[in-house]
XYZ file of C-alpha atoms in Angstrom:
695
model
C -11.001 19.220 -18.823
C -7.891 18.230 -16.854
C -8.635 20.913 -14.270
C -12.043 19.380 -13.670
C -10.627 15.852 -13.432
C -8.065 16.858 -10.812
C -9.935 19.418 -8.711
C -13.449 17.935 -8.617
C -12.356 15.293 -6.056
C -10.755 18.037 -3.910
C -13.943 20.122 -4.021
C -16.059 17.087 -3.124
C -13.693 16.189 -0.298
C -14.015 19.746 1.104
C -17.813 19.684 0.934
C -18.135 16.271 2.547
C -15.384 16.838 5.081
C -16.383 20.313 6.298
C -20.118 19.685 5.851
C -19.879 16.328 7.626
C -22.972 15.562 9.666
C -24.470 18.982 8.926
C -25.218 17.839 5.397
C -25.814 14.150 6.286
C -24.691 10.852 4.914
C -26.566 10.734 1.606
C -25.610 14.229 0.320
C -21.949 13.585 1.234
C -21.986 10.280 -0.661
C -23.743 11.774 -3.649
C -21.315 14.690 -3.938
C -18.144 12.555 -3.590
C -19.297 9.654 -5.752
C -20.719 11.979 -8.387
C -17.444 13.930 -8.574
C -15.453 10.770 -9.084
C -17.754 9.426 -11.826
C -17.489 12.787 -13.624
C -13.687 12.687 -13.373
C -13.787 9.135 -14.664
C -16.029 10.066 -17.566
C -13.668 12.872 -18.532
C -10.534 10.688 -18.247
C -11.473 7.922 -20.643
C -11.724 10.172 -23.745
C -8.206 11.436 -22.987
C -6.866 7.873 -22.800
C -8.685 6.822 -25.969
C -7.357 9.912 -27.700
C -3.796 8.815 -26.987
C -4.583 5.297 -28.152
C -5.749 6.673 -31.478
C -2.685 8.936 -31.777
C -4.850 12.065 -31.893
C -3.583 13.662 -28.693
C -0.239 15.272 -27.951
C 1.362 16.063 -24.614
C -0.095 19.210 -23.002
C 0.771 21.354 -19.966
C -2.026 23.334 -18.288
C -0.737 26.140 -16.014
C -2.534 26.566 -12.653
C -0.500 29.159 -10.794
C 3.022 30.367 -10.038
C 3.980 28.604 -6.846
C 7.541 29.091 -5.566
C 10.413 31.419 -6.325
C 13.534 30.931 -4.214
C 16.890 32.016 -5.541
C 17.438 30.201 -8.852
C 14.541 27.807 -8.271
C 11.223 28.714 -9.845
C 8.299 26.294 -9.525
C 5.009 26.658 -11.405
C 2.004 24.549 -10.510
C 1.052 22.995 -13.847
C -0.808 19.851 -14.894
C 1.035 17.715 -17.473
C -0.904 15.234 -19.558
C 0.774 12.708 -21.880
C 0.268 9.028 -22.671
C 1.740 7.958 -19.290
C -0.544 10.335 -17.404
C -3.553 9.216 -19.480
C -3.080 5.618 -18.275
C -2.908 6.689 -14.632
C -5.930 8.956 -14.995
C -8.208 6.148 -16.137
C -6.815 3.734 -13.550
C -7.178 6.114 -10.659
C -10.549 7.602 -11.489
C -12.141 4.329 -12.638
C -11.160 2.289 -9.625
C -11.808 5.148 -7.218
C -15.302 5.769 -8.636
C -16.184 2.086 -8.303
C -14.765 1.986 -4.795
C -16.925 4.979 -3.871
C -20.025 3.246 -5.233
C -19.111 -0.002 -3.483
C -18.634 1.860 -0.200
C -22.310 2.906 -0.279
C -23.198 -0.670 0.638
C -20.117 -1.756 2.553
C -20.046 1.284 4.895
C -23.817 1.597 5.199
C -23.726 0.905 8.918
C -20.841 3.310 9.615
C -22.038 6.356 11.586
C -19.267 8.614 10.243
C -19.738 8.173 6.503
C -19.074 11.807 5.371
C -15.597 11.652 6.912
C -14.856 8.372 5.164
C -15.961 9.582 1.754
C -14.098 12.851 2.198
C -10.893 10.889 2.953
C -11.431 8.758 -0.123
C -11.800 11.847 -2.350
C -8.775 13.483 -0.749
C -6.768 10.323 -1.485
C -7.827 10.412 -5.099
C -7.035 14.126 -5.489
C -3.521 13.630 -4.038
C -2.821 10.784 -6.444
C -4.122 12.830 -9.392
C -1.796 15.645 -8.354
C 1.091 13.222 -8.288
C 0.565 11.767 -11.739
C -0.089 15.145 -13.432
C 2.963 16.819 -11.897
C 5.160 18.768 -14.293
C 7.985 19.131 -11.770
C 9.486 17.195 -8.890
C 8.297 19.536 -6.155
C 4.696 19.204 -7.349
C 5.133 15.443 -7.541
C 6.388 15.464 -3.953
C 3.255 17.425 -2.931
C 1.087 14.623 -4.300
C 3.497 12.022 -2.905
C 3.063 13.342 0.624
C -0.657 13.870 0.036
C -1.288 10.153 -0.577
C 0.852 9.430 2.498
C -1.374 11.661 4.617
C -4.594 10.274 3.136
C -3.410 6.685 3.649
C -2.677 7.449 7.323
C -6.186 8.824 7.752
C -7.871 5.932 5.965
C -5.862 3.070 7.476
C -6.584 4.555 10.895
C -10.173 5.449 10.029
C -11.461 3.213 12.835
C -9.362 5.026 15.384
C -11.045 3.241 18.289
C -9.147 0.082 17.306
C -5.609 0.161 18.781
C -4.378 -2.069 15.970
C -5.743 0.344 13.348
C -3.904 3.234 15.015
C -0.685 1.208 15.155
C -1.018 0.206 11.495
C -1.600 3.833 10.448
C 1.432 5.027 12.371
C 3.511 2.185 10.978
C 2.564 3.089 7.387
C 3.320 6.729 8.057
C 6.701 6.150 9.661
C 7.948 3.538 7.149
C 6.994 5.837 4.296
C 8.897 8.689 5.909
C 12.018 6.588 5.610
C 11.452 6.226 1.885
C 10.470 9.852 1.545
C 13.807 10.894 3.021
C 15.524 9.208 0.092
C 13.065 10.823 -2.322
C 13.740 14.259 -0.860
C 17.480 13.814 -1.060
C 17.022 12.697 -4.648
C 15.042 15.829 -5.466
C 17.643 18.050 -3.736
C 20.436 16.328 -5.602
C 18.655 16.579 -8.917
C 18.168 20.305 -8.491
C 21.821 20.651 -7.466
C 22.979 18.844 -10.601
C 20.506 20.114 -13.183
C 19.586 23.527 -11.691
C 15.873 22.882 -12.221
C 13.045 20.706 -10.889
C 11.143 20.714 -14.200
C 10.707 17.102 -15.251
C 10.940 17.663 -19.047
C 14.086 19.769 -18.601
C 15.696 17.153 -16.338
C 14.895 14.264 -18.703
C 16.271 16.214 -21.662
C 19.537 16.943 -19.882
C 19.945 13.542 -18.181
C 21.857 11.760 -21.024
C 24.495 14.498 -20.949
C 25.228 13.725 -17.269
C 26.033 10.069 -17.924
C 29.523 9.240 -16.654
C 29.925 12.323 -14.457
C 30.706 12.060 -10.732
C 29.439 13.811 -7.647
C 30.656 14.070 -4.057
C 28.440 12.205 -1.616
C 29.280 11.209 1.945
C 32.886 12.160 1.453
C 33.439 10.005 -1.684
C 33.027 10.428 -5.435
C 30.223 8.451 -7.052
C 28.568 8.296 -10.444
C 26.141 11.229 -10.458
C 23.146 9.566 -12.065
C 23.577 6.394 -9.989
C 23.393 8.378 -6.764
C 20.382 10.381 -7.901
C 18.495 7.365 -9.253
C 19.120 5.224 -6.184
C 17.916 7.987 -3.870
C 14.789 8.409 -5.938
C 14.268 4.636 -5.922
C 14.374 4.578 -2.141
C 11.311 6.774 -2.239
C 9.670 4.345 -4.670
C 10.501 1.449 -2.360
C 8.620 3.077 0.489
C 5.489 3.956 -1.448
C 5.379 0.752 -3.458
C 6.312 -1.560 -0.555
C 9.469 -3.141 -1.948
C 11.518 -5.547 0.147
C 12.916 -3.761 3.195
C 10.251 -1.072 3.280
C 7.324 -3.398 2.696
C 6.295 -4.045 6.303
C 3.553 -1.412 6.357
C 1.573 -2.886 3.465
C 0.003 -6.014 5.114
C -0.871 -4.003 8.232
C -2.711 -1.518 6.044
C -5.491 -4.191 6.009
C -6.632 -2.665 9.317
C -8.496 -0.065 7.262
C -11.894 -0.767 5.729
C -11.833 -3.104 2.725
C -12.652 -0.341 0.173
C -9.540 1.445 1.429
C -7.466 -1.673 0.851
C -8.768 -1.867 -2.718
C -7.975 1.774 -3.407
C -4.460 1.677 -1.870
C -3.471 -1.572 -3.496
C -5.022 -1.193 -6.926
C -4.986 2.403 -8.059
C -3.264 4.848 -5.770
C -0.499 4.697 -3.214
C 1.397 1.539 -4.087
C 1.482 2.353 -7.821
C 3.109 5.754 -7.165
C 6.629 4.306 -7.019
C 6.226 2.416 -10.302
C 4.848 5.526 -11.959
C 7.715 7.656 -10.691
C 10.369 5.274 -12.029
C 8.658 5.108 -15.417
C 8.154 8.877 -15.512
C 11.863 9.403 -14.874
C 12.940 6.455 -17.012
C 15.372 8.573 -19.152
C 17.233 9.316 -15.938
C 17.357 5.660 -14.873
C 18.496 4.656 -18.372
C 21.775 6.548 -17.753
C 22.680 4.319 -14.776
C 23.035 0.549 -15.404
C 23.889 0.156 -11.692
C 20.577 1.684 -10.573
C 18.641 -0.449 -13.066
C 20.421 -3.564 -11.750
C 19.475 -2.661 -8.165
C 15.823 -2.093 -9.191
C 15.810 -5.495 -10.971
C 17.203 -7.388 -7.981
C 15.002 -5.633 -5.414
C 11.901 -6.168 -7.533
C 12.677 -9.835 -8.150
C 13.369 -10.448 -4.456
C 10.156 -8.689 -3.455
C 8.242 -10.724 -6.009
C 9.526 -14.010 -4.581
C 9.397 -13.029 -0.891
C 5.774 -11.821 -0.885
C 4.617 -14.852 -2.829
C 6.140 -17.224 -0.274
C 4.462 -15.425 2.649
C 1.091 -15.351 0.850
C 1.011 -19.137 0.757
C 0.449 -19.494 4.543
C -1.782 -16.494 5.408
C -5.254 -17.276 6.703
C -6.725 -13.759 6.661
C -8.336 -13.373 3.239
C -7.302 -9.727 2.976
C -3.685 -10.400 3.922
C -3.369 -13.054 1.242
C -4.422 -10.463 -1.353
C -2.147 -7.849 0.259
C 0.937 -10.000 -0.118
C -0.198 -10.730 -3.650
C -0.082 -6.968 -4.294
C 3.453 -6.801 -2.899
C 4.505 -9.636 -5.158
C 2.897 -8.084 -8.286
C 4.629 -4.777 -7.577
C 7.874 -6.710 -7.625
C 7.032 -7.830 -11.170
C 6.491 -4.218 -12.214
C 9.808 -3.086 -10.768
C 11.982 -5.763 -12.276
C 10.305 -5.124 -15.619
C 11.352 -1.489 -15.259
C 14.800 -2.616 -14.122
C 15.459 -4.531 -17.328
C 14.264 -1.511 -19.328
C 10.723 -2.671 -20.222
C 8.861 0.336 -18.827
C 5.952 -0.268 -21.176
C 5.547 -3.778 -19.771
C 5.707 -2.461 -16.216
C 2.960 0.068 -16.960
C 0.913 -2.594 -18.740
C 0.943 -4.783 -15.665
C 0.127 -1.770 -13.499
C -2.898 -1.172 -15.760
C -4.258 -4.698 -15.744
C -3.361 -5.235 -12.092
C -5.581 -2.299 -11.117
C -8.683 -4.100 -12.432
C -8.123 -7.596 -11.080
C -6.645 -6.501 -7.765
C -9.491 -4.070 -7.097
C -11.857 -6.896 -8.037
C -10.217 -9.347 -5.633
C -10.233 -6.888 -2.734
C -13.827 -5.813 -3.280
C -14.785 -9.458 -3.758
C -13.069 -10.283 -0.473
C -15.068 -7.468 1.124
C -18.237 -8.988 -0.226
C -17.248 -12.336 1.342
C -16.466 -10.652 4.641
C -19.825 -8.853 4.455
C -21.531 -12.191 3.825
C -19.730 -13.838 6.754
C -20.628 -11.061 9.218
C -17.119 -9.545 9.174
C -15.200 -12.756 9.686
C -11.893 -12.610 7.759
C -10.345 -16.000 8.569
C -10.723 -18.290 5.587
C -10.816 -21.336 7.829
C -14.300 -20.254 8.938
C -15.465 -20.292 5.311
C -16.183 -23.131 2.877
C -18.957 -23.963 0.447
C -19.880 -20.324 -0.162
C -20.241 -20.504 -3.924
C -23.882 -21.609 -3.659
C -24.773 -18.813 -1.235
C -23.021 -15.854 -2.840
C -22.841 -16.793 -6.545
C -22.207 -13.318 -7.962
C -19.310 -12.761 -5.567
C -18.021 -16.224 -6.368
C -17.920 -15.652 -10.131
C -16.431 -12.192 -9.678
C -13.590 -13.559 -7.575
C -13.206 -16.406 -10.058
C -12.595 -13.862 -12.793
C -10.043 -12.074 -10.599
C -8.293 -15.335 -9.824
C -8.134 -16.365 -13.465
C -6.654 -12.941 -14.210
C -4.005 -12.847 -11.475
C -2.871 -16.443 -12.080
C -2.485 -15.752 -15.809
C -4.899 -18.181 -17.468
C -4.629 -17.980 -21.271
C -3.510 -19.523 -24.508
C 0.010 -18.496 -25.608
C 0.717 -17.465 -29.188
C 2.445 -20.653 -30.320
C 2.576 -23.046 -33.262
C 1.226 -20.638 -35.859
C -1.348 -19.050 -33.542
C -0.867 -15.327 -34.342
C -2.727 -13.994 -31.350
C -2.474 -15.000 -27.672
C -5.743 -14.917 -25.784
C -6.267 -14.922 -22.043
C -7.266 -12.981 -18.972
C -5.643 -9.669 -18.009
C -2.720 -11.044 -16.006
C -1.857 -13.579 -18.724
C -0.928 -10.800 -21.146
C 0.913 -8.488 -18.754
C 2.591 -10.846 -16.268
C 3.713 -13.320 -18.907
C 5.102 -10.417 -20.920
C 7.222 -9.373 -17.930
C 8.588 -12.886 -17.499
C 9.446 -13.077 -21.174
C 11.040 -9.649 -21.241
C 13.162 -10.495 -18.193
C 14.563 -13.435 -20.111
C 15.055 -11.322 -23.245
C 16.721 -8.611 -21.162
C 19.335 -11.075 -19.897
C 18.298 -11.133 -16.216
C 18.145 -14.810 -15.423
C 17.662 -14.027 -11.721
C 14.551 -11.937 -12.373
C 13.231 -14.499 -14.887
C 13.401 -17.432 -12.476
C 12.173 -15.357 -9.552
C 9.176 -14.395 -11.687
C 8.493 -17.987 -12.737
C 8.663 -19.302 -9.165
C 6.497 -16.421 -7.953
C 3.963 -17.272 -10.701
C 3.830 -20.826 -9.367
C 3.251 -19.608 -5.803
C 0.736 -16.969 -6.978
C -1.326 -19.690 -8.644
C -1.119 -21.837 -5.499
C -2.166 -19.223 -2.954
C -4.828 -17.753 -5.219
C -6.522 -21.086 -5.776
C -5.992 -21.939 -2.102
C -8.018 -18.852 -1.293
C -10.729 -19.883 -3.689
C -10.889 -23.491 -2.456
C -10.926 -22.542 1.249
C -13.592 -19.926 0.678
C -15.960 -21.343 -1.920
C -15.426 -25.141 -1.991
C -15.397 -27.905 0.558
C -17.753 -28.450 3.454
C -19.090 -25.400 5.252
C -16.990 -24.676 8.323
C -19.292 -22.128 9.870
C -20.179 -22.302 13.518
C -23.256 -24.448 14.039
C -24.112 -23.191 17.490
C -25.220 -19.636 17.985
C -23.636 -19.801 21.464
C -20.287 -20.838 20.004
C -20.642 -18.266 17.297
C -21.019 -15.458 19.862
C -18.164 -16.893 21.924
C -15.920 -16.865 18.827
C -16.898 -13.324 18.022
C -16.142 -12.337 21.613
C -12.780 -13.986 21.354
C -11.816 -12.852 17.897
C -13.754 -9.659 17.346
C -15.685 -8.894 14.191
C -12.865 -8.627 11.712
C -13.318 -5.711 9.365
C -15.466 -3.618 11.679
C -14.371 -0.393 13.201
C -16.192 -0.342 16.530
C -14.825 -3.600 17.947
C -11.400 -4.848 18.926
C -9.147 -6.385 16.302
C -9.233 -10.157 15.774
C -5.821 -10.243 14.181
C -3.539 -7.599 15.676
C -0.976 -6.255 13.285
C 1.941 -6.975 15.603
C 0.920 -10.268 17.073
C 3.231 -13.285 17.013
C 1.613 -15.472 14.400
C 4.004 -18.386 14.723
C 2.758 -20.324 17.694
C 0.464 -22.820 16.036
C -1.086 -23.326 12.609
C -4.437 -22.305 14.104
C -3.213 -19.172 15.843
C -5.938 -17.013 14.264
C -8.693 -19.530 14.836
C -9.351 -23.260 14.966
C -8.080 -25.568 12.280
C -10.437 -27.233 9.827
C -10.581 -30.311 11.971
C -11.579 -28.361 15.096
C -14.538 -26.528 13.521
C -17.954 -28.135 13.634
C -19.499 -28.763 10.265
C -22.905 -27.695 9.057
C -24.607 -24.375 8.912
C -27.045 -24.518 11.813
C -29.027 -21.307 11.768
C -26.180 -19.282 10.214
C -26.668 -18.359 6.552
C -24.308 -16.224 4.468
C -26.030 -13.664 2.272
C -25.156 -12.002 -1.030
C -24.142 -8.378 -0.961
C -26.490 -5.598 -2.046
C -26.642 -4.512 -5.681
C -24.609 -1.352 -5.054
C -21.699 -3.592 -4.029
C -22.179 -6.108 -6.856
C -22.215 -3.572 -9.707
C -18.520 -2.624 -9.173
C -17.628 -6.343 -9.083
C -19.328 -6.927 -12.417
C -17.633 -3.909 -14.051
C -14.221 -4.865 -12.702
C -14.767 -8.447 -13.847
C -15.065 -7.151 -17.404
C -11.757 -5.374 -16.952
C -10.099 -8.497 -15.498
C -11.268 -10.463 -18.529
C -10.624 -8.005 -21.361
C -8.044 -5.372 -20.269
C -5.045 -7.478 -21.284
C -6.342 -8.726 -24.653
C -7.690 -5.354 -25.790
C -4.817 -3.105 -24.793
C -1.679 -5.231 -24.951
C -0.711 -3.900 -28.390
C -0.397 -0.325 -27.268
C 1.786 -1.232 -24.303
C 4.270 -3.852 -25.448
C 4.076 -4.325 -29.210
C 7.156 -2.675 -30.792
C 5.423 -0.606 -33.489
C 2.225 0.478 -31.778
C 3.972 0.804 -28.398
C 6.578 3.206 -29.743
C 3.813 5.226 -31.335
C 1.684 5.289 -28.196
C 4.367 6.330 -25.734
C 5.786 9.167 -27.905
C 8.623 9.980 -25.522
C 6.586 9.705 -22.342
C 8.891 6.830 -21.263
C 12.172 5.396 -22.549
C 10.445 2.759 -24.711
C 12.964 0.100 -25.753
C 11.754 -1.073 -29.128
C 14.695 -3.522 -29.548
C 13.891 -5.205 -26.226
C 10.223 -5.564 -27.207
C 11.290 -7.235 -30.488
C 13.610 -9.558 -28.505
C 10.776 -10.471 -26.121
C 8.720 -11.892 -29.000
C 11.669 -14.037 -30.088
C 12.278 -15.917 -26.836
C 12.266 -19.741 -26.936
C 9.008 -21.617 -26.757
C 9.783 -23.051 -23.325
C 10.062 -19.488 -21.984
C 6.672 -18.568 -23.422
C 5.173 -21.728 -21.871
C 6.904 -21.421 -18.489
C 4.323 -19.145 -16.837
C 1.412 -21.246 -18.128
C 2.992 -24.488 -16.980
C 3.675 -23.253 -13.450
C 0.202 -21.726 -13.266
C -1.301 -25.162 -13.982
C 1.102 -26.765 -11.503
C 0.058 -24.317 -8.788
C -3.612 -24.972 -9.514
C -3.093 -28.748 -9.370
C -1.153 -28.470 -6.094
C -3.830 -26.360 -4.456
C -6.572 -28.722 -5.664
C -4.802 -31.808 -4.367
C -3.981 -30.301 -0.960
C -7.220 -28.423 -0.239
C -9.862 -30.459 -2.073
C -8.629 -34.009 -2.465
C -6.580 -34.260 0.734
C -7.575 -31.352 3.044
C -5.667 -32.913 5.927
C -2.357 -32.537 4.118
C -1.654 -28.821 4.865
C -1.800 -29.416 8.652
C 0.548 -32.409 8.300
C 2.930 -30.421 6.105
C 2.985 -27.521 8.582
C 3.733 -29.944 11.411
C 6.419 -31.794 9.430
C 8.174 -28.596 8.290
C 7.484 -26.550 11.343
C 10.557 -24.299 11.058
C 9.770 -23.372 7.459
C 6.135 -22.844 8.324
C 6.947 -20.543 11.241
C 9.454 -18.695 9.090
C 6.825 -17.956 6.447
C 4.031 -17.325 8.915
C 6.186 -14.756 10.663
C 6.887 -13.048 7.330
C 10.598 -13.940 7.292
C 10.826 -12.228 10.743
C 11.224 -8.763 9.220
C 9.034 -7.172 11.866
C 10.927 -8.890 14.655
C 14.302 -7.869 13.206
C 13.201 -4.284 12.794
C 11.785 -4.317 16.320
C 15.143 -5.448 17.655
C 17.296 -3.172 15.504
C 15.231 -0.007 15.439
C 12.195 -0.007 17.709
C 13.781 -1.207 20.923
C 16.842 1.105 20.629
C 14.596 4.026 19.760
C 12.462 3.390 22.817
C 15.570 2.937 24.963
C 16.991 6.240 23.742
C 13.633 7.891 24.288
C 13.400 6.601 27.839
C 16.966 7.710 28.591
C 16.351 11.207 27.276
C 13.051 11.319 29.131
C 14.274 10.166 32.547
C 17.924 11.270 32.524
C 17.784 14.211 30.154
C 14.385 15.752 30.710
C 13.379 14.796 34.261
C 16.778 14.594 36.026
C 18.682 17.310 34.100
C 16.449 19.850 32.386
C 13.586 19.743 34.870
C 15.916 19.418 37.859
C 18.073 22.411 37.076
C 15.495 24.241 34.972
C 11.840 24.766 35.881
C 11.913 22.414 38.878
C 15.181 23.948 40.176
C 13.942 27.508 39.864
C 10.683 26.522 41.500
C 12.622 24.901 44.393
C 14.708 28.055 44.894
C 11.623 30.198 44.923
C 9.924 27.837 47.315
C 12.877 27.819 49.707
C 13.204 31.586 49.468
C 9.554 31.959 50.222
C 9.862 29.736 53.274
C 12.820 31.835 54.516
C 10.949 35.064 53.943
C 7.869 33.658 55.644
C 9.840 33.281 58.914
C 10.004 37.068 59.191
C 6.239 37.387 58.837
C 5.380 36.704 62.486
C 2.491 39.154 62.845
C 3.996 40.761 66.012
C 4.634 44.528 66.077
C 7.912 44.262 67.973
C 9.313 41.862 65.316
C 8.609 44.379 62.580
C 10.064 47.232 64.731
C 13.184 45.171 65.298
C 13.606 44.513 61.546
C 13.094 48.221 60.846
C 15.711 49.104 63.440
C 18.218 46.719 61.876
C 17.520 48.180 58.474
C 17.887 51.746 59.734
C 21.172 50.820 61.453
C 22.516 49.239 58.253
C 21.531 52.271 56.204
C 23.247 54.728 58.589
C 26.354 52.533 58.726
C 26.548 52.401 54.910
C 26.097 56.178 54.668
C 28.881 56.883 57.264
C 31.332 54.407 55.797
C 30.503 55.404 52.295
């Protein structure tokens, strides 16, 4: 069964990719989508089996892969409770994204290539989560990097899409360097790359030291920090996060797949998979906690000022990943995986819902061109409402004798992380999580109010509409230029990406948004069910002390004591996330419904802060100054001074010059006159006779 789950997407990718236009659009879509739905159907029984306690960890051999000295690597597929979660998340979201893409990409002329890339992406992620050793995990790790490059740059005619794909590829290579060094060091220390063997031996290495960069360091701290650098790259943590918002240059289904189920969850999965290693290093866990908390706060602040609907959700993903990491940092790996599980449903729902809005608005992505859409696209509206209620954490806490909390998916998982951060003694992570929850509620409801409420801000005149499309492009469309370049300076004015609300004419004129086709709405409805019920139904198996310990069965370092402590936190801690959620909702309502002129006044009053947030804390500019410009300067120096003026001058160009000059000298003797040749022959004969006599 596991062989079919993993390799069916690869087979489908090969058929659609190599068959391409020879087999046509519909057969390529049928093969790829069918393969994913079969993998999904096979994954859920495995997950349910682990929930019931009927399944045990299994390893399915595939082939013997590498033998080099003392290193022996077998390609085998490991399935345990941790893998079971990832299987249902990956295959479920990917299957729905494939189905959604039937409608969203219906006008794309190169559909077989797109669906082949999607399947390849899914296969690589499945290889990563079923890996039984670090080398096999690295194979899947690099596979999702390759697939993300192909999908982000799918519309390769857009310069901004190419730039975003290269940026994602390069930034992830930085993280992958740390991951590779971590794998090398782990093999050096443990003499194996087998994950079960490493985790069994890890506690015995606690307190040992290793030489690194000429100094002695704690062995497990060095290994865990190097591995975490890899996780930072894949999961877009602060410092290596800059590729994630630019990944919005890919088609919207790609954004949903990357952000909800595949690439960005790889780092969280890796840390949880290797949690017994990380448990041996309090320093590494402290670093993970701080980085996760900082990422959570940073991304939430930037999300409050974005105007591109997809970028708001992208920064939301970055922030939610921060929650997962600081949960793992305080030792609550079950809570981290629980939020990964619920996040997959509501984040895929929000991205696909945003795609439906973009589809309705003829590929316009700027929310300031929206307004009043809930009457025109009601199914999309209610789907995104469910996603918003889930991500903001709407629910009723278990207080005052109420034995059971009830709420949407994010309420159970995100609130659990905030509570466990307090129980784990990390006040910094706790308060960062609470503030981020406030900002999450604000920017999520801001998105809803700008998109679905208020007066319509669509262009009344068809002439102006075409002019705007000529000026700004068509948003999420591959065959036109990009309206929001990834590297543009977004800090000039509040209306840099388009006119402000006051500048847009009101009324609809002849322009009418339209609901998406049924093939796009079905995934929204299914994901809405997940956003509503995933937290309430499954929270016991993830974070409850008794059932959680039974479910994980050694797949992660489940801290039963910490889970007990989480349920004993003060009432004000349990209420904190709910209170700030309501405060964020009220703030968004007052500023975008009751007083829609206030945001522009605030941005003008606090212009420095606004520009700081709009320019994403100037990370791109700092990196451009520190790394990009010096790299280009070195490249130009080596090109002009090293290559052209040294290597070429004294190498191929110098040899060519000598030959050319020699040819010119020899050509002077080729006069064409008989007496010239007789004279040369005479000189040669004289020289030969002289040499013979003297010799």
